[in-house]
């Protein structure tokens, strides 16, 4: 029976931010910048300590850390929960409340990265005398989904990084269960089952791609009888994704060249597999996710297609890349996007690096999981 959850990456609310009436006669060649945009960000540490930080450098350079980052008092947490946020008023606080109520936080820290919210989403975290006093808050502007996650990881202490959406509910002891499963050497990344808040009986157990490279939820593994044994999946959805820091660092984190939103969790999961790390779902842990009818910030098909083409160019063979171009060609403006990707030196450098150093190729990945693309 097919999973009836909304797609984690639904596109019905995406808007064209260019003229769709005609296709351009020639592509505009724009070189992609292999760096974070010029922006400033702040970090609020526990007890309302505000740190002014410099512009974040590219991910392949040393990250700028607060002056007191190495002076963390007490033992380092085992788990760092990282919550990217943008215009999540109400949802973010409910998510943090759920995590605080779930327990199992003795060796866990919570980090919220507010990426330029305009609705005061994280205002409740600024009171040093509140129950949220130990939640770290980082403020930045318009880094996008992938780089916001990376920024949170740069400030995290945990050996296990758990990236969560700002609109979820978690069950009691969820971090303990995930961390216990990740003690197995083969489990490098792990996601829980994810169900809709209004239909908790319908859950997705990881995800895959269909013949059009579209995100598709997986059903509960056949024959699974419980017992805490994770099951391998091609894609761990970004709504809740745990990864060992060692694996995260080895593959370079989320794709820092991506724009705004789209394909960041899918590309990251595939890259883990290609570099020899394994991705699993834990069917015994289920979180509830609010599937938004639309994004609370501007996302266009240009962003999604750019990320899809960047992923395909840096990972796929020639035939599979051509198939991806054909998918993007259904929308006006794809030639400019294709030119931006294929003319970017950063994309060529990444492609050379990935193809040289990866353990498996894209054919292996598609065959391993029966993906018809």
mmCIF file of C-alpha atoms in Angstrom:
data_model
loop_
_atom_site.group_PDB
_atom_site.id
_atom_site.type_symbol
_atom_site.label_atom_id
_atom_site.label_comp_id
_atom_site.label_asym_id
_atom_site.label_seq_id
_atom_site.Cartn_x
_atom_site.Cartn_y
_atom_site.Cartn_z
ATOM 1 C CA UNK A 1 0.000 0.000 0.000
ATOM 2 C CA UNK A 2 1.500 3.384 -0.941
ATOM 3 C CA UNK A 3 2.403 5.831 1.785
ATOM 4 C CA UNK A 4 -0.116 8.692 1.889
ATOM 5 C CA UNK A 5 2.067 11.185 3.726
ATOM 6 C CA UNK A 6 2.581 14.519 2.016
ATOM 7 C CA UNK A 7 5.939 14.725 0.311
ATOM 8 C CA UNK A 8 8.581 16.140 2.588
ATOM 9 C CA UNK A 9 9.667 18.202 -0.392
ATOM 10 C CA UNK A 10 6.329 19.120 -1.877
ATOM 11 C CA UNK A 11 6.567 21.639 -4.683
ATOM 12 C CA UNK A 12 3.005 22.832 -5.138
ATOM 13 C CA UNK A 13 3.757 26.097 -3.346
ATOM 14 C CA UNK A 14 6.920 26.932 -5.271
ATOM 15 C CA UNK A 15 6.797 30.097 -7.299
ATOM 16 C CA UNK A 16 8.509 31.067 -10.534
ATOM 17 C CA UNK A 17 10.614 34.169 -9.994
ATOM 18 C CA UNK A 18 11.280 34.675 -13.692
ATOM 19 C CA UNK A 19 9.240 35.132 -16.853
ATOM 20 C CA UNK A 20 7.664 31.819 -17.847
ATOM 21 C CA UNK A 21 6.205 33.102 -21.105
ATOM 22 C CA UNK A 22 9.253 32.389 -23.223
ATOM 23 C CA UNK A 23 12.587 30.643 -23.000
ATOM 24 C CA UNK A 24 15.730 32.704 -23.452
ATOM 25 C CA UNK A 25 17.653 32.495 -26.674
ATOM 26 C CA UNK A 26 20.986 32.183 -24.940
ATOM 27 C CA UNK A 27 21.959 31.291 -21.381
ATOM 28 C CA UNK A 28 23.380 33.843 -19.030
ATOM 29 C CA UNK A 29 26.693 32.574 -17.699
ATOM 30 C CA UNK A 30 26.979 33.324 -14.010
ATOM 31 C CA UNK A 31 29.730 31.755 -11.950
ATOM 32 C CA UNK A 32 28.573 30.191 -8.716
ATOM 33 C CA UNK A 33 30.346 31.503 -5.629
ATOM 34 C CA UNK A 34 31.796 28.652 -3.568
ATOM 35 C CA UNK A 35 31.305 30.386 -0.270
ATOM 36 C CA UNK A 36 28.777 31.553 2.230
ATOM 37 C CA UNK A 37 27.091 34.832 1.333
ATOM 38 C CA UNK A 38 28.505 37.928 2.968
ATOM 39 C CA UNK A 39 26.459 38.046 6.109
ATOM 40 C CA UNK A 40 26.955 38.432 9.828
ATOM 41 C CA UNK A 41 25.565 36.177 12.477
ATOM 42 C CA UNK A 42 25.293 36.074 16.220
ATOM 43 C CA UNK A 43 25.256 33.250 18.696
ATOM 44 C CA UNK A 44 23.474 33.219 22.030
ATOM 45 C CA UNK A 45 25.085 30.786 24.453
ATOM 46 C CA UNK A 46 23.463 29.560 27.660
ATOM 47 C CA UNK A 47 22.868 32.295 30.287
ATOM 48 C CA UNK A 48 22.235 34.817 27.514
ATOM 49 C CA UNK A 49 25.896 35.246 26.574
ATOM 50 C CA UNK A 50 25.925 36.941 23.168
ATOM 51 C CA UNK A 51 28.850 36.245 20.855
ATOM 52 C CA UNK A 52 29.628 38.429 17.858
ATOM 53 C CA UNK A 53 31.163 36.354 15.091
ATOM 54 C CA UNK A 54 32.736 37.021 11.741
ATOM 55 C CA UNK A 55 31.447 36.003 8.342
ATOM 56 C CA UNK A 56 31.401 32.227 8.036
ATOM 57 C CA UNK A 57 34.015 31.008 5.536
ATOM 58 C CA UNK A 58 33.613 28.248 2.959
ATOM 59 C CA UNK A 59 33.168 24.779 4.458
ATOM 60 C CA UNK A 60 36.549 23.625 3.265
ATOM 61 C CA UNK A 61 38.218 26.328 5.347
ATOM 62 C CA UNK A 62 38.517 26.590 9.103
ATOM 63 C CA UNK A 63 35.253 27.699 10.682
ATOM 64 C CA UNK A 64 35.152 30.817 12.834
ATOM 65 C CA UNK A 65 34.220 29.859 16.381
ATOM 66 C CA UNK A 66 33.422 31.970 19.468
ATOM 67 C CA UNK A 67 36.405 32.857 21.606
ATOM 68 C CA UNK A 68 35.174 30.702 24.485
ATOM 69 C CA UNK A 69 34.101 27.726 22.367
ATOM 70 C CA UNK A 70 36.920 25.537 23.698
ATOM 71 C CA UNK A 71 36.132 26.426 27.316
ATOM 72 C CA UNK A 72 32.954 24.386 27.520
ATOM 73 C CA UNK A 73 32.277 23.603 31.163
ATOM 74 C CA UNK A 74 31.569 20.028 32.116
ATOM 75 C CA UNK A 75 31.675 16.995 29.884
ATOM 76 C CA UNK A 76 30.865 17.384 26.209
ATOM 77 C CA UNK A 77 27.394 16.214 25.209
ATOM 78 C CA UNK A 78 27.042 12.998 23.276
ATOM 79 C CA UNK A 79 24.185 14.316 21.139
ATOM 80 C CA UNK A 80 23.724 17.747 19.576
ATOM 81 C CA UNK A 81 20.215 18.538 18.322
ATOM 82 C CA UNK A 82 20.407 21.189 15.604
ATOM 83 C CA UNK A 83 17.202 22.975 14.592
ATOM 84 C CA UNK A 84 17.330 25.292 11.562
ATOM 85 C CA UNK A 85 14.553 27.846 11.700
ATOM 86 C CA UNK A 86 13.077 30.565 9.524
ATOM 87 C CA UNK A 87 9.680 32.111 10.221
ATOM 88 C CA UNK A 88 8.499 29.297 12.500
ATOM 89 C CA UNK A 89 6.605 31.356 15.084
ATOM 90 C CA UNK A 90 4.840 28.990 17.472
ATOM 91 C CA UNK A 91 6.117 25.864 15.763
ATOM 92 C CA UNK A 92 9.699 26.308 16.989
ATOM 93 C CA UNK A 93 8.704 26.757 20.624
ATOM 94 C CA UNK A 94 6.411 23.720 20.482
ATOM 95 C CA UNK A 95 9.250 21.695 18.978
ATOM 96 C CA UNK A 96 11.700 22.716 21.707
ATOM 97 C CA UNK A 97 9.056 22.094 24.388
ATOM 98 C CA UNK A 98 8.556 18.602 22.990
ATOM 99 C CA UNK A 99 12.278 17.907 23.161
ATOM 100 C CA UNK A 100 12.618 19.206 26.709
ATOM 101 C CA UNK A 101 9.642 17.104 27.816
ATOM 102 C CA UNK A 102 10.970 13.965 26.120
ATOM 103 C CA UNK A 103 13.791 13.576 28.641
ATOM 104 C CA UNK A 104 17.079 11.852 27.995
ATOM 105 C CA UNK A 105 18.861 15.205 27.754
ATOM 106 C CA UNK A 106 21.665 14.647 30.266
ATOM 107 C CA UNK A 107 24.229 14.317 27.495
ATOM 108 C CA UNK A 108 22.362 16.378 24.911
ATOM 109 C CA UNK A 109 22.484 19.994 23.786
ATOM 110 C CA UNK A 110 19.909 21.858 21.694
ATOM 111 C CA UNK A 111 21.045 24.428 19.136
ATOM 112 C CA UNK A 112 18.608 26.647 17.237
ATOM 113 C CA UNK A 113 19.897 28.390 14.111
ATOM 114 C CA UNK A 114 17.543 31.233 13.210
ATOM 115 C CA UNK A 115 18.184 32.010 9.550
ATOM 116 C CA UNK A 116 16.743 35.501 9.342
ATOM 117 C CA UNK A 117 13.251 34.980 10.743
ATOM 118 C CA UNK A 118 10.990 38.011 10.422
ATOM 119 C CA UNK A 119 8.289 36.828 12.815
ATOM 120 C CA UNK A 120 10.264 36.625 16.059
ATOM 121 C CA UNK A 121 10.340 32.833 15.985
ATOM 122 C CA UNK A 122 13.196 32.535 18.473
ATOM 123 C CA UNK A 123 12.249 35.393 20.784
ATOM 124 C CA UNK A 124 11.310 32.986 23.571
ATOM 125 C CA UNK A 125 14.941 31.836 23.759
ATOM 126 C CA UNK A 126 16.376 35.216 24.768
ATOM 127 C CA UNK A 127 15.277 35.187 28.430
ATOM 128 C CA UNK A 128 18.196 33.932 30.572
ATOM 129 C CA UNK A 129 15.851 33.013 33.433
ATOM 130 C CA UNK A 130 13.478 30.827 31.429
ATOM 131 C CA UNK A 131 13.360 27.055 31.045
ATOM 132 C CA UNK A 132 15.112 27.575 27.710
ATOM 133 C CA UNK A 133 18.254 29.086 29.246
ATOM 134 C CA UNK A 134 20.435 26.149 28.148
ATOM 135 C CA UNK A 135 19.288 26.226 24.530
ATOM 136 C CA UNK A 136 21.902 27.784 22.267
ATOM 137 C CA UNK A 137 20.696 30.326 19.724
ATOM 138 C CA UNK A 138 22.596 31.299 16.590
ATOM 139 C CA UNK A 139 21.236 34.118 14.434
ATOM 140 C CA UNK A 140 22.158 34.537 10.797
ATOM 141 C CA UNK A 141 20.552 35.747 7.594
ATOM 142 C CA UNK A 142 19.543 33.836 4.486
ATOM 143 C CA UNK A 143 22.122 31.052 4.461
ATOM 144 C CA UNK A 144 19.595 28.528 3.201
ATOM 145 C CA UNK A 145 18.716 25.086 4.531
ATOM 146 C CA UNK A 146 22.010 23.288 3.890
ATOM 147 C CA UNK A 147 24.367 25.977 5.141
ATOM 148 C CA UNK A 148 22.205 26.710 8.167
ATOM 149 C CA UNK A 149 22.571 23.068 9.184
ATOM 150 C CA UNK A 150 26.320 23.229 8.614
ATOM 151 C CA UNK A 151 26.589 26.343 10.755
ATOM 152 C CA UNK A 152 24.825 24.601 13.616
ATOM 153 C CA UNK A 153 27.212 21.666 13.285
ATOM 154 C CA UNK A 154 30.189 24.019 13.478
ATOM 155 C CA UNK A 155 29.029 25.124 16.932
ATOM 156 C CA UNK A 156 27.989 21.683 18.174
ATOM 157 C CA UNK A 157 29.943 19.589 20.667
ATOM 158 C CA UNK A 158 28.221 16.234 20.205
ATOM 159 C CA UNK A 159 29.630 13.100 18.647
ATOM 160 C CA UNK A 160 26.173 12.572 17.131
ATOM 161 C CA UNK A 161 24.504 15.422 15.244
ATOM 162 C CA UNK A 162 20.705 15.291 15.002
ATOM 163 C CA UNK A 163 19.238 17.713 12.464
ATOM 164 C CA UNK A 164 15.544 18.419 13.030
ATOM 165 C CA UNK A 165 12.898 20.584 11.429
ATOM 166 C CA UNK A 166 11.398 23.302 13.609
ATOM 167 C CA UNK A 167 7.909 21.787 13.352
ATOM 168 C CA UNK A 168 8.063 18.288 14.863
ATOM 169 C CA UNK A 169 7.067 16.427 18.036
ATOM 170 C CA UNK A 170 9.323 13.765 19.522
ATOM 171 C CA UNK A 171 8.542 10.779 21.788
ATOM 172 C CA UNK A 172 10.067 10.165 25.234
ATOM 173 C CA UNK A 173 13.638 8.910 25.183
ATOM 174 C CA UNK A 174 14.006 9.295 21.425
ATOM 175 C CA UNK A 175 17.608 10.521 21.516
ATOM 176 C CA UNK A 176 18.669 7.666 23.785
ATOM 177 C CA UNK A 177 17.169 5.118 21.396
ATOM 178 C CA UNK A 178 18.789 6.666 18.326
ATOM 179 C CA UNK A 179 22.159 7.047 20.054
ATOM 180 C CA UNK A 180 22.063 3.437 21.245
ATOM 181 C CA UNK A 181 21.428 2.192 17.710
ATOM 182 C CA UNK A 182 24.242 4.362 16.382
ATOM 183 C CA UNK A 183 26.696 2.577 18.643
ATOM 184 C CA UNK A 184 26.807 -0.049 15.897
ATOM 185 C CA UNK A 185 29.841 0.611 13.667
ATOM 186 C CA UNK A 186 27.863 0.176 10.442
ATOM 187 C CA UNK A 187 25.230 2.788 11.333
ATOM 188 C CA UNK A 188 26.664 6.143 10.257
ATOM 189 C CA UNK A 189 23.356 7.961 9.817
ATOM 190 C CA UNK A 190 19.903 7.196 11.140
ATOM 191 C CA UNK A 191 16.405 8.592 10.854
ATOM 192 C CA UNK A 192 13.223 7.722 12.739
ATOM 193 C CA UNK A 193 9.893 6.938 11.158
ATOM 194 C CA UNK A 194 8.120 10.199 10.326
ATOM 195 C CA UNK A 195 4.343 10.610 10.485
ATOM 196 C CA UNK A 196 2.034 13.531 9.889
ATOM 197 C CA UNK A 197 0.695 15.226 13.014
ATOM 198 C CA UNK A 198 -2.871 14.864 11.783
ATOM 199 C CA UNK A 199 -2.423 11.247 10.612
ATOM 200 C CA UNK A 200 -0.007 9.596 13.060
ATOM 201 C CA UNK A 201 -1.056 6.154 11.866
ATOM 202 C CA UNK A 202 0.561 6.818 8.471
ATOM 203 C CA UNK A 203 4.336 6.923 8.727
ATOM 204 C CA UNK A 204 7.186 6.972 6.256
ATOM 205 C CA UNK A 205 10.251 4.861 7.003
ATOM 206 C CA UNK A 206 12.970 6.705 5.153
ATOM 207 C CA UNK A 207 12.651 7.613 1.501
ATOM 208 C CA UNK A 208 13.809 6.803 -2.015
ATOM 209 C CA UNK A 209 13.533 8.221 -5.553
ATOM 210 C CA UNK A 210 11.130 7.202 -8.273
ATOM 211 C CA UNK A 211 11.812 7.160 -12.024
ATOM 212 C CA UNK A 212 11.543 10.962 -12.132
ATOM 213 C CA UNK A 213 13.958 11.544 -9.251
ATOM 214 C CA UNK A 214 11.013 12.538 -7.069
ATOM 215 C CA UNK A 215 11.111 12.049 -3.303
ATOM 216 C CA UNK A 216 9.039 8.989 -2.333
ATOM 217 C CA UNK A 217 8.310 7.739 1.181
ATOM 218 C CA UNK A 218 9.100 4.123 2.021
ATOM 219 C CA UNK A 219 6.576 1.875 3.824
ATOM 220 C CA UNK A 220 7.331 0.025 7.033
ATOM 221 C CA UNK A 221 9.948 -2.631 6.215
ATOM 222 C CA UNK A 222 8.315 -5.941 5.376
ATOM 223 C CA UNK A 223 8.745 -8.557 8.044
ATOM 224 C CA UNK A 224 10.098 -6.088 10.594
ATOM 225 C CA UNK A 225 9.300 -7.402 14.036
ATOM 226 C CA UNK A 226 10.838 -4.728 16.198
ATOM 227 C CA UNK A 227 13.752 -5.325 18.491
ATOM 228 C CA UNK A 228 15.589 -2.104 17.744
ATOM 229 C CA UNK A 229 17.312 -3.227 14.571
ATOM 230 C CA UNK A 230 17.741 -0.396 12.038
ATOM 231 C CA UNK A 231 17.022 -1.032 8.357
ATOM 232 C CA UNK A 232 19.094 0.395 5.492
ATOM 233 C CA UNK A 233 17.418 3.116 3.389
ATOM 234 C CA UNK A 234 18.719 5.240 0.501
ATOM 235 C CA UNK A 235 17.520 8.566 1.926
ATOM 236 C CA UNK A 236 17.163 9.804 5.495
ATOM 237 C CA UNK A 237 14.697 12.726 5.367
ATOM 238 C CA UNK A 238 15.944 16.000 6.785
ATOM 239 C CA UNK A 239 12.918 16.388 9.052
ATOM 240 C CA UNK A 240 14.917 14.327 11.547
ATOM 241 C CA UNK A 241 18.306 12.977 10.578
ATOM 242 C CA UNK A 242 21.044 11.805 12.943
ATOM 243 C CA UNK A 243 24.625 11.367 11.751
ATOM 244 C CA UNK A 244 27.913 10.574 13.425
ATOM 245 C CA UNK A 245 30.185 13.602 13.445
ATOM 246 C CA UNK A 246 33.021 11.557 11.961
ATOM 247 C CA UNK A 247 30.930 10.686 8.907
ATOM 248 C CA UNK A 248 29.516 14.213 8.645
ATOM 249 C CA UNK A 249 32.997 15.724 8.651
ATOM 250 C CA UNK A 250 34.435 13.149 6.266
ATOM 251 C CA UNK A 251 31.901 13.885 3.521
ATOM 252 C CA UNK A 252 31.965 17.649 4.087
ATOM 253 C CA UNK A 253 28.566 18.197 5.669
ATOM 254 C CA UNK A 254 25.527 19.288 3.720
ATOM 255 C CA UNK A 255 26.114 20.665 0.240
ATOM 256 C CA UNK A 256 27.208 24.240 0.950
ATOM 257 C CA UNK A 257 26.783 25.259 -2.687
ATOM 258 C CA UNK A 258 23.033 24.638 -2.575
ATOM 259 C CA UNK A 259 20.613 27.539 -2.632
ATOM 260 C CA UNK A 260 17.746 28.241 -0.215
ATOM 261 C CA UNK A 261 16.007 24.818 -0.161
ATOM 262 C CA UNK A 262 15.707 21.542 -2.011
ATOM 263 C CA UNK A 263 17.543 18.197 -2.282
ATOM 264 C CA UNK A 264 19.892 18.926 0.633
ATOM 265 C CA UNK A 265 18.962 15.824 2.649
ATOM 266 C CA UNK A 266 18.707 13.654 -0.463
ATOM 267 C CA UNK A 267 22.119 14.624 -1.803
ATOM 268 C CA UNK A 268 23.662 14.275 1.650
ATOM 269 C CA UNK A 269 22.242 10.773 2.134
ATOM 270 C CA UNK A 270 23.441 9.633 -1.274
ATOM 271 C CA UNK A 271 26.881 11.141 -0.687
ATOM 272 C CA UNK A 272 27.191 9.218 2.579
ATOM 273 C CA UNK A 273 26.458 5.965 0.745
ATOM 274 C CA UNK A 274 28.848 6.789 -2.109
ATOM 275 C CA UNK A 275 31.661 7.447 0.350
ATOM 276 C CA UNK A 276 31.164 4.154 2.144
ATOM 277 C CA UNK A 277 28.922 5.231 5.027
ATOM 278 C CA UNK A 278 25.582 3.537 5.649
ATOM 279 C CA UNK A 279 22.204 5.184 6.243
ATOM 280 C CA UNK A 280 19.384 3.542 8.212
ATOM 281 C CA UNK A 281 15.882 4.053 9.567
ATOM 282 C CA UNK A 282 14.900 3.024 13.099
ATOM 283 C CA UNK A 283 11.301 1.752 12.739
ATOM 284 C CA UNK A 284 10.761 1.702 16.513
ATOM 285 C CA UNK A 285 11.174 5.478 16.855
ATOM 286 C CA UNK A 286 8.472 7.682 15.350
ATOM 287 C CA UNK A 287 8.276 11.457 15.347
ATOM 288 C CA UNK A 288 5.345 13.616 14.263
ATOM 289 C CA UNK A 289 5.914 16.212 11.552
ATOM 290 C CA UNK A 290 3.815 19.206 10.543
ATOM 291 C CA UNK A 291 3.622 19.146 6.750
ATOM 292 C CA UNK A 292 3.245 22.790 5.815
ATOM 293 C CA UNK A 293 0.905 23.711 2.960
ATOM 294 C CA UNK A 294 3.478 26.278 1.833
ATOM 295 C CA UNK A 295 6.911 27.564 2.756
ATOM 296 C CA UNK A 296 7.073 30.440 5.259
ATOM 297 C CA UNK A 297 9.715 32.073 3.050
ATOM 298 C CA UNK A 298 10.270 32.462 -0.681
ATOM 299 C CA UNK A 299 11.347 29.318 -2.547
ATOM 300 C CA UNK A 300 11.309 29.079 -6.338
ATOM 301 C CA UNK A 301 11.810 26.338 -8.873
ATOM 302 C CA UNK A 302 15.078 28.020 -9.761
ATOM 303 C CA UNK A 303 16.413 27.121 -6.315
ATOM 304 C CA UNK A 304 15.229 23.524 -6.487
ATOM 305 C CA UNK A 305 16.394 22.973 -10.073
ATOM 306 C CA UNK A 306 19.764 24.538 -9.326
ATOM 307 C CA UNK A 307 20.294 22.143 -6.426
ATOM 308 C CA UNK A 308 19.067 19.154 -8.431
ATOM 309 C CA UNK A 309 21.405 19.936 -11.340
ATOM 310 C CA UNK A 310 24.345 20.579 -9.004
ATOM 311 C CA UNK A 311 23.752 17.215 -7.356
ATOM 312 C CA UNK A 312 23.496 15.461 -10.715
ATOM 313 C CA UNK A 313 26.556 17.178 -12.172
ATOM 314 C CA UNK A 314 28.798 16.349 -9.223
ATOM 315 C CA UNK A 315 27.623 12.749 -8.704
ATOM 316 C CA UNK A 316 25.979 11.257 -11.785
ATOM 317 C CA UNK A 317 27.422 9.701 -14.916
ATOM 318 C CA UNK A 318 26.833 11.377 -18.262
ATOM 319 C CA UNK A 319 23.658 9.475 -19.130
ATOM 320 C CA UNK A 320 22.054 10.082 -15.750
ATOM 321 C CA UNK A 321 23.044 13.758 -15.822
ATOM 322 C CA UNK A 322 21.367 14.086 -19.227
ATOM 323 C CA UNK A 323 18.185 12.578 -17.761
ATOM 324 C CA UNK A 324 18.294 15.144 -14.971
ATOM 325 C CA UNK A 325 18.670 17.971 -17.481
ATOM 326 C CA UNK A 326 15.598 16.631 -19.280
ATOM 327 C CA UNK A 327 13.624 16.885 -16.035
ATOM 328 C CA UNK A 328 14.685 20.499 -15.524
ATOM 329 C CA UNK A 329 13.952 21.390 -19.157
ATOM 330 C CA UNK A 330 10.231 21.177 -18.449
ATOM 331 C CA UNK A 331 10.528 24.598 -16.797
ATOM 332 C CA UNK A 332 11.488 27.846 -18.456
ATOM 333 C CA UNK A 333 14.848 29.295 -17.479
ATOM 334 C CA UNK A 334 16.616 25.971 -17.077
ATOM 335 C CA UNK A 335 19.351 26.925 -19.560
ATOM 336 C CA UNK A 336 20.609 29.737 -17.330
ATOM 337 C CA UNK A 337 20.583 27.421 -14.322
ATOM 338 C CA UNK A 338 22.403 24.702 -16.247
ATOM 339 C CA UNK A 339 25.018 27.226 -17.334
ATOM 340 C CA UNK A 340 25.504 28.456 -13.772
ATOM 341 C CA UNK A 341 26.190 24.923 -12.583
ATOM 342 C CA UNK A 342 28.365 23.665 -15.431
ATOM 343 C CA UNK A 343 30.434 26.859 -15.618
ATOM 344 C CA UNK A 344 31.148 26.941 -11.887
ATOM 345 C CA UNK A 345 34.718 25.959 -11.056
ATOM 346 C CA UNK A 346 33.480 24.811 -7.639
ATOM 347 C CA UNK A 347 31.183 22.285 -9.312
ATOM 348 C CA UNK A 348 33.995 20.901 -11.457
ATOM 349 C CA UNK A 349 36.297 20.704 -8.455
ATOM 350 C CA UNK A 350 33.662 18.864 -6.448
ATOM 351 C CA UNK A 351 32.970 16.452 -9.289
ATOM 352 C CA UNK A 352 36.671 15.608 -9.597
ATOM 353 C CA UNK A 353 36.951 15.154 -5.848
ATOM 354 C CA UNK A 354 33.863 12.980 -5.541
ATOM 355 C CA UNK A 355 34.665 10.748 -8.496
ATOM 356 C CA UNK A 356 38.251 10.297 -7.313
ATOM 357 C CA UNK A 357 37.632 9.614 -3.639
ATOM 358 C CA UNK A 358 34.257 7.909 -3.385
ATOM 359 C CA UNK A 359 33.904 4.214 -2.583
ATOM 360 C CA UNK A 360 30.922 3.548 -4.871
ATOM 361 C CA UNK A 361 29.551 5.174 -8.012
ATOM 362 C CA UNK A 362 26.009 6.291 -8.773
ATOM 363 C CA UNK A 363 25.245 3.064 -10.660
ATOM 364 C CA UNK A 364 26.003 1.101 -7.502
ATOM 365 C CA UNK A 365 23.714 3.337 -5.449
ATOM 366 C CA UNK A 366 20.785 3.081 -7.853
ATOM 367 C CA UNK A 367 21.167 -0.691 -8.144
ATOM 368 C CA UNK A 368 21.641 -1.150 -4.394
ATOM 369 C CA UNK A 369 18.195 0.303 -3.730
ATOM 370 C CA UNK A 370 16.410 -0.522 -6.967
ATOM 371 C CA UNK A 371 15.980 3.121 -7.950
ATOM 372 C CA UNK A 372 14.719 3.263 -11.571
ATOM 373 C CA UNK A 373 16.594 6.375 -12.635
#
